[in-house]
Short mmCIF file of C-alpha atoms in Angstrom, two decimals:
data_model
loop_
_atom_site.label_atom_id
_atom_site.label_comp_id
_atom_site.label_asym_id
_atom_site.label_seq_id
_atom_site.Cartn_x
_atom_site.Cartn_y
_atom_site.Cartn_z
CA ARG A 1 -17.20 -14.74 19.20
CA HIS A 2 -16.67 -13.61 15.50
CA SER A 3 -14.94 -16.94 14.21
CA GLU A 4 -18.75 -17.80 15.52
CA LEU A 5 -20.31 -15.74 12.68
CA ALA A 6 -18.00 -16.86 10.39
CA LEU A 7 -18.26 -20.50 11.17
CA LEU A 8 -21.92 -19.87 10.78
CA ALA A 9 -22.05 -18.26 7.81
CA GLU A 10 -19.39 -21.16 6.06
CA GLY A 11 -22.35 -23.65 7.11
CA GLY A 12 -24.92 -21.68 5.16
CA VAL A 13 -26.92 -19.66 7.99
CA PRO A 14 -28.01 -16.10 6.09
CA ASN A 15 -26.11 -12.76 7.42
CA ASP A 16 -30.02 -11.81 8.47
CA GLN A 17 -30.46 -14.75 10.78
CA ILE A 18 -26.61 -14.74 11.99
CA LEU A 19 -27.40 -11.50 13.32
CA ARG A 20 -30.33 -12.02 14.71
CA LEU A 21 -28.96 -14.98 16.70
CA ALA A 22 -25.70 -12.56 17.84
CA THR A 23 -28.07 -10.24 19.39
CA ALA A 24 -31.93 -10.83 19.75
CA GLU A 25 -32.29 -14.69 20.24
CA GLY A 26 -28.91 -14.29 22.66
CA ALA A 27 -30.55 -11.94 24.83
CA ILE A 28 -33.77 -14.31 24.36
CA ALA A 29 -31.94 -16.98 25.60
CA LEU A 30 -30.83 -15.31 28.18
CA GLY A 31 -33.96 -14.26 29.38
CA LEU A 32 -33.21 -10.35 29.08
CA GLU A 33 -34.64 -9.52 25.81
CA ARG A 34 -36.91 -7.20 27.63
CA ASP A 35 -33.37 -4.57 28.33
CA ILE A 36 -31.28 -5.75 25.15
CA GLY A 37 -30.83 -7.63 22.09
CA THR A 38 -33.11 -4.62 19.91
CA LEU A 39 -32.86 -1.77 19.79
CA GLU A 40 -36.26 0.09 21.47
CA GLU A 41 -37.25 2.73 23.68
CA GLY A 42 -36.46 1.70 26.99
CA LYS A 43 -33.78 -0.74 26.71
CA VAL A 44 -29.92 -0.72 27.18
CA ALA A 45 -28.59 0.99 24.25
CA ASP A 46 -25.24 -0.91 23.64
CA PHE A 47 -24.24 -1.48 20.50
CA ILE A 48 -21.35 -1.74 17.75
CA VAL A 49 -20.74 0.63 15.07
CA LEU A 50 -19.27 -1.25 11.70
CA ARG A 51 -17.74 0.23 9.06
CA GLY A 52 -18.97 -2.03 6.59
CA ASP A 53 -22.06 -4.24 5.52
CA PRO A 54 -22.20 -7.26 7.58
CA LEU A 55 -25.24 -8.47 5.92
CA ALA A 56 -23.89 -8.25 3.00
CA ARG A 57 -20.34 -9.87 4.07
CA ILE A 58 -20.34 -11.32 7.88
CA ALA A 59 -16.72 -11.04 7.82
CA ASP A 60 -17.43 -6.97 8.06
CA SER A 61 -18.78 -7.62 11.82
CA LEU A 62 -15.00 -6.55 12.51
CA THR A 63 -15.03 -3.75 10.91
CA ILE A 64 -15.73 -2.01 14.32
CA THR A 65 -15.18 1.99 13.95
CA ALA A 66 -17.25 2.39 17.44
CA VAL A 67 -19.38 1.03 20.84
CA VAL A 68 -22.36 2.83 22.28
CA ALA A 69 -22.51 1.43 26.16
CA ASN A 70 -24.91 2.25 27.76
CA GLY A 71 -25.87 5.03 25.49
CA THR A 72 -22.07 6.87 25.66
CA TRP A 73 -20.39 6.85 22.32
CA HIS A 74 -16.54 5.60 22.50
CA ASP A 75 -14.67 5.43 19.59
CA ARG A 76 -12.25 2.98 18.46
CA ALA A 77 -9.17 4.62 18.45
CA VAL A 78 -9.65 6.02 21.56
CA LEU A 79 -10.79 2.40 22.91
CA LEU A 80 -7.76 1.19 21.79
CA ALA A 81 -5.02 3.73 23.17
CA GLY A 82 -6.05 2.78 26.94
CA PRO A 83 -5.77 4.78 29.98
#
């Protein structure tokens, strides 16, 4: 959740470490690091595309423009429009 990212930043955790905790380290904690958590050949291609730079400003993790799920691009506007 984005509120947890903000709390980590307020606590002084550097943004690069926050993003690693939310991705690669989360996958490791779940025992799924072979399949998810980083962008690598052979892994599931699930990630979000942002308009901002969360390395500079963690709140930019909310500037989602698209979602890539299992290698398929989904534009934010289309997702919000619903079926």
